[in-house]
Short mmCIF file of C-alpha atoms in Angstrom, two decimals:
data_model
loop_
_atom_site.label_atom_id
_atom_site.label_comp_id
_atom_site.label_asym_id
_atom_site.label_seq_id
_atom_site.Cartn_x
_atom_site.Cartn_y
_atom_site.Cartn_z
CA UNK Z 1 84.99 58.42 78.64
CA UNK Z 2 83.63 58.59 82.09
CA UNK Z 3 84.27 54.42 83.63
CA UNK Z 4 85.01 55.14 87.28
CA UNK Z 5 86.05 52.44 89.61
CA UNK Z 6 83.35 51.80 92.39
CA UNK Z 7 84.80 50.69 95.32
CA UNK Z 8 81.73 49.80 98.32
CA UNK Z 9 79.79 53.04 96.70
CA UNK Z 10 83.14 54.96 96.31
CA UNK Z 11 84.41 56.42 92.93
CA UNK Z 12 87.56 57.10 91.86
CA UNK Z 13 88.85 58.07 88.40
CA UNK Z 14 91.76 56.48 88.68
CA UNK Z 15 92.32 52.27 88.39
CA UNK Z 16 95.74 52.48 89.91
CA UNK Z 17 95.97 51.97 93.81
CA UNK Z 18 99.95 52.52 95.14
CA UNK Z 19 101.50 51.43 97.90
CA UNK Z 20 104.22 54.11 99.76
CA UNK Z 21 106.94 51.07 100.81
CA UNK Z 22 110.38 51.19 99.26
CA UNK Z 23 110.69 54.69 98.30
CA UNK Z 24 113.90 56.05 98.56
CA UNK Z 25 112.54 59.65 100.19
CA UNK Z 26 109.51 61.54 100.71
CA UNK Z 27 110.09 63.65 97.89
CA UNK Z 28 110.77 60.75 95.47
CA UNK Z 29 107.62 59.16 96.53
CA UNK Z 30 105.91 62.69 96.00
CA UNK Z 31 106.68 62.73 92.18
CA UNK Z 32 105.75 59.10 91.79
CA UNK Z 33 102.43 59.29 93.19
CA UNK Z 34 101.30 62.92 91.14
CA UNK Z 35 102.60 61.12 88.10
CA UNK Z 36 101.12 58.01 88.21
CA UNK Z 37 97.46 59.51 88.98
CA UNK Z 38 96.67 57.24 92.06
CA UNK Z 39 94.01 58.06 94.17
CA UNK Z 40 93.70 55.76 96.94
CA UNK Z 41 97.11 54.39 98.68
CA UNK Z 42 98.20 51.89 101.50
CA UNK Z 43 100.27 52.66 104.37
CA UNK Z 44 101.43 50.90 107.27
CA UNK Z 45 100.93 50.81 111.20
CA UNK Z 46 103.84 50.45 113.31
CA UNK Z 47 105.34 51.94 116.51
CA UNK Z 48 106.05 55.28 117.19
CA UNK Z 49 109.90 55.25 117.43
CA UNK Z 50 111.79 58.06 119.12
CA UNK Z 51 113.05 59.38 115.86
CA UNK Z 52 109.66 60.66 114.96
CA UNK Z 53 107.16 60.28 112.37
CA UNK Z 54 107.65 59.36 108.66
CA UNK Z 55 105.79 62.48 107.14
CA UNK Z 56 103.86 59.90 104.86
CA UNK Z 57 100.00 61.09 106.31
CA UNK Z 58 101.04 64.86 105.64
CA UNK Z 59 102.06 63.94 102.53
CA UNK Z 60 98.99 62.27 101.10
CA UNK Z 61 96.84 64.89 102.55
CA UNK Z 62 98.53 67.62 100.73
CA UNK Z 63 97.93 65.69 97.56
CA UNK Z 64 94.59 64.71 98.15
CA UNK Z 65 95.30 61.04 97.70
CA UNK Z 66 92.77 59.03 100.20
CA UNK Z 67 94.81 56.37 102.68
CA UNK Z 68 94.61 52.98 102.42
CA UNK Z 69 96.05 51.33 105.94
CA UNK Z 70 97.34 47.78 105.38
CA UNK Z 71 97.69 45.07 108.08
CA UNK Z 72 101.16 44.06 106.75
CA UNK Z 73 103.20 42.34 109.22
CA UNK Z 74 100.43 40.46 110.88
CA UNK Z 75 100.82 36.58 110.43
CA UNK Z 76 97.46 35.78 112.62
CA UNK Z 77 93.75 36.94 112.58
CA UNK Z 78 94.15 38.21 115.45
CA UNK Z 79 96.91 40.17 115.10
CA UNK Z 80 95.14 41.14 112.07
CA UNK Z 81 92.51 42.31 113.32
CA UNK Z 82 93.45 44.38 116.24
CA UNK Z 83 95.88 46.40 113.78
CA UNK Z 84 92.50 47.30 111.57
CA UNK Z 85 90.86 48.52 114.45
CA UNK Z 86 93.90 50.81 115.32
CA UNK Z 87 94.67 51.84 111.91
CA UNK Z 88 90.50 52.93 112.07
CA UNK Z 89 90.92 54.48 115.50
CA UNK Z 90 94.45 56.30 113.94
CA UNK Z 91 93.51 57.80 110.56
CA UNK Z 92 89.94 57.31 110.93
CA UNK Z 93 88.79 55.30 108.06
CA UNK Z 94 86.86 52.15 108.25
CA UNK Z 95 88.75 50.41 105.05
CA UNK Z 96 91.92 48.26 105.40
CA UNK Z 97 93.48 46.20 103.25
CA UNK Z 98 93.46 43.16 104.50
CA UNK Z 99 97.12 41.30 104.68
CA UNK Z 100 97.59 38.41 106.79
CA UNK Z 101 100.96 36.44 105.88
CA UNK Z 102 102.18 32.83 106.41
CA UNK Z 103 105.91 33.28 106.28
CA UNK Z 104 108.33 35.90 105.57
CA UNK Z 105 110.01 33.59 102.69
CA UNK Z 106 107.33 33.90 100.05
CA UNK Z 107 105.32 36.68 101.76
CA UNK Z 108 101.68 34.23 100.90
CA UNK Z 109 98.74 34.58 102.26
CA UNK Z 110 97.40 32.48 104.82
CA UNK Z 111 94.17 31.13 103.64
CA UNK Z 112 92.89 30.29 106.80
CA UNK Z 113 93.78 33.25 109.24
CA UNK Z 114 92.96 35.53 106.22
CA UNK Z 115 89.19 34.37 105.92
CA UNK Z 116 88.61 34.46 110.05
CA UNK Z 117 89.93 37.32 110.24
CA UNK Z 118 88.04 39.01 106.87
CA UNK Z 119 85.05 37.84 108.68
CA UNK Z 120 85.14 39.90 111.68
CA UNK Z 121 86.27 42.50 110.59
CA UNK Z 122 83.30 43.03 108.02
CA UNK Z 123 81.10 42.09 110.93
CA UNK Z 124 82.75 44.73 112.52
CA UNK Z 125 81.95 47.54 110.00
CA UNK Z 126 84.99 47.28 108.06
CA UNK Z 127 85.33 47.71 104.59
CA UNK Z 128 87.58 45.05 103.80
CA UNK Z 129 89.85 44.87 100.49
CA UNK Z 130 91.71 41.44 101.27
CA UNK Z 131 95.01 40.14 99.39
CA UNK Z 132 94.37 36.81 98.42
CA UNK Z 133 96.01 34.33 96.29
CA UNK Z 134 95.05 33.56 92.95
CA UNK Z 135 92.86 30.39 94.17
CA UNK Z 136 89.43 31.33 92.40
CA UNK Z 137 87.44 29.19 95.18
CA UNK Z 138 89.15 31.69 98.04
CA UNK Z 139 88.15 34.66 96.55
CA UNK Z 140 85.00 33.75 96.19
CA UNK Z 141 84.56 33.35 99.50
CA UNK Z 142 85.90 35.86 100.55
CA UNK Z 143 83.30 37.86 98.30
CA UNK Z 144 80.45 36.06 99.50
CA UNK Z 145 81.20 37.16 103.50
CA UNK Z 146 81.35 40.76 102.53
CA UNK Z 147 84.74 41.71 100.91
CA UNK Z 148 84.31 44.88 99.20
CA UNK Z 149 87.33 44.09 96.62
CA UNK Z 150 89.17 40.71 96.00
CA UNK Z 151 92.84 41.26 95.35
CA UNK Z 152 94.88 38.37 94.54
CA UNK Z 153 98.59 38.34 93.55
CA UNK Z 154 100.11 38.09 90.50
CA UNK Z 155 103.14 36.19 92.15
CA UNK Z 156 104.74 36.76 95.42
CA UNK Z 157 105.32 40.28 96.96
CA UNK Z 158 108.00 42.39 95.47
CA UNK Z 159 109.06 39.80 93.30
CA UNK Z 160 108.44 41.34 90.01
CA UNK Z 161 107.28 38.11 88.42
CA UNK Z 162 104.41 39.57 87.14
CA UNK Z 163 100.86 37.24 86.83
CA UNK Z 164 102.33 33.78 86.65
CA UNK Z 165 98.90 31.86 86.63
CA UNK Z 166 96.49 34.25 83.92
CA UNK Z 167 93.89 31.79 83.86
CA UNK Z 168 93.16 31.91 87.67
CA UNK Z 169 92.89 35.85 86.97
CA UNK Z 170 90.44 35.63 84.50
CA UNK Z 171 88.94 32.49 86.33
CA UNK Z 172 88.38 35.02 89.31
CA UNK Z 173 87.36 37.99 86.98
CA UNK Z 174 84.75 36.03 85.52
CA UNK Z 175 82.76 34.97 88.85
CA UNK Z 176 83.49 37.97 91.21
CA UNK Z 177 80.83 40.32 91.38
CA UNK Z 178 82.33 42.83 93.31
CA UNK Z 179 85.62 44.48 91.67
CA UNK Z 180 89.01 42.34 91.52
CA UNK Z 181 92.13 44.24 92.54
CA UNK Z 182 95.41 42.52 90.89
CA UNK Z 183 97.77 43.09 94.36
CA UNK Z 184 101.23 41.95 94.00
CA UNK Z 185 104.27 40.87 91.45
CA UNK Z 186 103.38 43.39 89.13
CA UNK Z 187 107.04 44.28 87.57
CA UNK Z 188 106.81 46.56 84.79
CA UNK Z 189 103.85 48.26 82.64
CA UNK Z 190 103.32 44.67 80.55
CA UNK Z 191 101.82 43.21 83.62
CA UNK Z 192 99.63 45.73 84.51
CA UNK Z 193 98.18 46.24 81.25
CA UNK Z 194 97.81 42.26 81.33
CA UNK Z 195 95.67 42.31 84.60
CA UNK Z 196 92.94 44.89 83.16
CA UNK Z 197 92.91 42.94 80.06
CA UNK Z 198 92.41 40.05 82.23
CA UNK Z 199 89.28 41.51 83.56
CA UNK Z 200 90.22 43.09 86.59
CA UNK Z 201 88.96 46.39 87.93
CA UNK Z 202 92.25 47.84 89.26
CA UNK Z 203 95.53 46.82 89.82
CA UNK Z 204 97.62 47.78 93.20
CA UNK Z 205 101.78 48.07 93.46
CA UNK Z 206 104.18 49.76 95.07
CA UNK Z 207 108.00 47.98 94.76
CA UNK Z 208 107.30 48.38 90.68
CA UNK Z 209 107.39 52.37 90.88
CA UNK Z 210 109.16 53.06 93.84
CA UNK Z 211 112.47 50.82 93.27
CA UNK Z 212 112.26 51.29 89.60
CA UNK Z 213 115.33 53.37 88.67
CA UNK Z 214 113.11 56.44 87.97
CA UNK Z 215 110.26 56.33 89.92
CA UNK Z 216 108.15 58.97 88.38
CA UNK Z 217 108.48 57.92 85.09
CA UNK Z 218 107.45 54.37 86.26
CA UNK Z 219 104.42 55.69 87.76
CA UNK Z 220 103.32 57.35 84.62
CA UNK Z 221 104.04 54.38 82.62
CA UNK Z 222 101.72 52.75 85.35
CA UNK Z 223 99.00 55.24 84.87
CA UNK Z 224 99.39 54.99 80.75
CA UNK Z 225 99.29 50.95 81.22
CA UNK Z 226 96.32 50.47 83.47
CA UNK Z 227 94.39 52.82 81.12
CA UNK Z 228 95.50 50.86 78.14
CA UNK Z 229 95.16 47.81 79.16
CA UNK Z 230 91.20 48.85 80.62
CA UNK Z 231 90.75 50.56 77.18
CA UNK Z 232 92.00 46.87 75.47
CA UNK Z 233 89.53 45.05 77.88
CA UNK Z 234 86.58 47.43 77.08
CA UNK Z 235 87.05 46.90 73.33
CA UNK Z 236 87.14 43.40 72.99
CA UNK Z 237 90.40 42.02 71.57
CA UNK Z 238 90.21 39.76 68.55
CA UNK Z 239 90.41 36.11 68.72
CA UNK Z 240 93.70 34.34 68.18
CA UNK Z 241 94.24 32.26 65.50
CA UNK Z 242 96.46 29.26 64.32
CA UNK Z 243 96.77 31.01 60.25
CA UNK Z 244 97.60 34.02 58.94
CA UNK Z 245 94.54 35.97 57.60
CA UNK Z 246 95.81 38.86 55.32
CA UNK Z 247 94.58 42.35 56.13
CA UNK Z 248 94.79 43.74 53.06
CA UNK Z 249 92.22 42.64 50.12
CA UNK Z 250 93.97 39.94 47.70
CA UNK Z 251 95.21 40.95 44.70
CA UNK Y 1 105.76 50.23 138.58
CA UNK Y 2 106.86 48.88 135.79
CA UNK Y 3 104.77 48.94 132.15
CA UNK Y 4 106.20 47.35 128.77
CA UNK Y 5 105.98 50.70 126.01
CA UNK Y 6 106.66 49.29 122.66
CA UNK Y 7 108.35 46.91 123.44
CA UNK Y 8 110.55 48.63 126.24
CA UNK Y 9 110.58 48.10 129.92
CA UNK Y 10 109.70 51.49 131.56
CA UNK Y 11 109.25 52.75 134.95
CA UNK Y 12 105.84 54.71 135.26
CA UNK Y 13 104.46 56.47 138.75
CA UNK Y 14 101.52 54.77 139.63
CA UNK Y 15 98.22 56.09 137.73
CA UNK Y 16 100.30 56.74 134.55
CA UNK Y 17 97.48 57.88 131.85
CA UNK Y 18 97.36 56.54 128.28
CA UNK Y 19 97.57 60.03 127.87
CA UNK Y 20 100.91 60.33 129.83
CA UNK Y 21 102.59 57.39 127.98
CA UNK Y 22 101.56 58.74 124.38
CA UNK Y 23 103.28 62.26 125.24
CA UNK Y 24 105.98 59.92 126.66
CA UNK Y 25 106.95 58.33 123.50
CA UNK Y 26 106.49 61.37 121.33
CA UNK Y 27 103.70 60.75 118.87
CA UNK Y 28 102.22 63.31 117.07
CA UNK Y 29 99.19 64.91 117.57
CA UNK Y 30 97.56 62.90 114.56
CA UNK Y 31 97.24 59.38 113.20
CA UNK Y 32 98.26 58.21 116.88
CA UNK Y 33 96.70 54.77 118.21
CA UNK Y 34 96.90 52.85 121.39
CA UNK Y 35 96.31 49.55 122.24
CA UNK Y 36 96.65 48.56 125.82
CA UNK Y 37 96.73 44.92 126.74
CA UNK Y 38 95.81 44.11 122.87
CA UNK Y 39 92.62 45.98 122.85
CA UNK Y 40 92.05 49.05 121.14
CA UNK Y 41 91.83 52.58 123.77
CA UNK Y 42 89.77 55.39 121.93
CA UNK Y 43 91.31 58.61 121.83
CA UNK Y 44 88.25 59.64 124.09
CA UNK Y 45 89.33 57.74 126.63
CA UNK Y 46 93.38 58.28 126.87
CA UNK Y 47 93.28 60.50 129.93
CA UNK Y 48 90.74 58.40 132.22
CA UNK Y 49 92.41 55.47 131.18
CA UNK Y 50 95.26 54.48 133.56
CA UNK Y 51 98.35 51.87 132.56
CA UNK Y 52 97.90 49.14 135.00
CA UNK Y 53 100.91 48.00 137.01
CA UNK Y 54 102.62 44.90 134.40
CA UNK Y 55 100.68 46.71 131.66
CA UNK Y 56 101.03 46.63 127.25
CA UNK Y 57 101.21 49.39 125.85
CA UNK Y 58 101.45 50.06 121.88
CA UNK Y 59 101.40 53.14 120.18
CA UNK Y 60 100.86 53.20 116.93
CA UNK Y 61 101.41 55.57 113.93
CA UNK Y 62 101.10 55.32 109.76
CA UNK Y 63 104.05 54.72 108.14
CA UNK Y 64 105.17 54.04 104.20
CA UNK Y 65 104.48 50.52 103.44
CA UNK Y 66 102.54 48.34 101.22
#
């Protein structure tokens, strides 16, 4: 069944996005990205330190896996901002997902810094896949000044909570026009599955696969959920009811 | 002269290149930025573009996260 994600006129045949943080070696990071079918993942900008380069770049060329460079770290718009237009002027893509933090406690968004700086940054060519919160009015309005993607958490980063409000999900799958990324708290293949049937066009995590205790296999059960779950959404699930109703015909 | 180089004090001659400072540090030949007083240089520029005396300089590289 061909039902590509379109990402700001971009397809991809996969509706997993990764993330590269946590992984205990490039090789174990290897496996877990060819299993779990990704197509598109984040990386991060930070100095060059005397002991050299991570390897990650070389890595996700050889696979053929486009990069995705975050602003994680950055707490301001500002700060935000400048970091897109080096990660642009470093690995020469205009797309950046969009982080801006309040705290390093619960790793939120900040609402305010985050739609500043998601505004210049569009106005300055960028295509812009923010992580948001799960508040439906934010992400609309962060769709309306040009996001290409909304991505709102499922709970706090690398908590493994999974999506602790569905109905703000499905409030934001509902409305958005352009596709919803479910970024964040994803713990195991249940809550992935649970975002696609929730509506949303892709889900994106990293700490789930690459702390699991077998990464690869993680990332393939990440794969098989995503597709599930997008299959389940696609087919329309029954309604639930109070009663039993018997499935076989009485006697 | 002295110019701050991620972070670090260092002692540069005077008309240091962006150039000079990004050999300096050891970045790669790819997936390299600099910023220089919190504004982006393009790689174009890096050899023209001299670290002032008191000067910022970041260099930047992709790393695993997210």
């Amino acid at each position: 069944m061909d039902d590509p994600l379109i990402i700001a006129g971009r397809e991809f045949r996969s509706r997993l996005i990764t993330g590269t943080g946590g992984a205990a070696n490039l090789s174990v990071l290897e496996r877990a990205l060819v299993a779990s079918g990704t197509e598109l993942t984040t990386v991060a900008m930070r100095r060059v330190d005397a002991a050299g380069q991570t390897g990650v770049l070389e890595l996700l060329r050889r696979l053929g896996i486009e990069v995705l460079p975050n602003t994680a770290g950055c707490r301001t718009s500002a700060e935000a901002v400048l970091t897109a237009q080096l990660a642009r002027e470093a690995l020469e893509t205009n797309w950046v997902k969009l982080e801006v933090v309040h705290d390093e406690e619960t790793l939120l968004p900040d609402p305010v810094e985050l739609l500043d700086a998601a505004e210049r940054l569009v106005h300055d060519g960028f295509v812009v896949l923010p992580y948001t919160s799960d508040d439906p009015v934010l992400a609309l309005k962060l769709q309306d000044i040009g996001c290409a993607t909304v991505m709102p958490l499922g709970s706090p980063i690398g908590t493994g909570l999974g999506i602790r409000n569905p109905h703000n999900i499905e409030l934001i799958t509902s409305r958005a026009s352009v596709p919803v990324v479910l970024d964040a708290g994803i713990g195991t293949a249940s809550d992935a599955a649970l975002a696609m049937e929730l509506g949303c066009s892709a889900v994106l995590l990293a700490t789930a696969v690459t702390r699991a205790q077998d990464p690869e296999r993680m990332g393939a059960a990440m794969r098989c959920a995503v597709e599930g779950g997008r299959l389940a959404r696609l087919a329309g699930r029954i309604p639930q009811r109070f009663w039993a109703q018997a499935s076989s015909p009485g006697l | 002269m002295k110019a701050q180089v991620n972070g670090t004090s260092r002692d540069l001659a005077e008309g240091t290149s962006v150039a000079a400072v990004v050999t300096l540090v050891g970045a790669p030949d790819k997936g390299v930025a600099v910023a220089l007083d919190g504004a982006v240089v393009p790689r174009a520029l890096w050899d023209r573009t001299i670290v002032p005396d008191g000067g910022v300089v970041e260099v930047l590289t992709a790393v695993q996260g997210g």
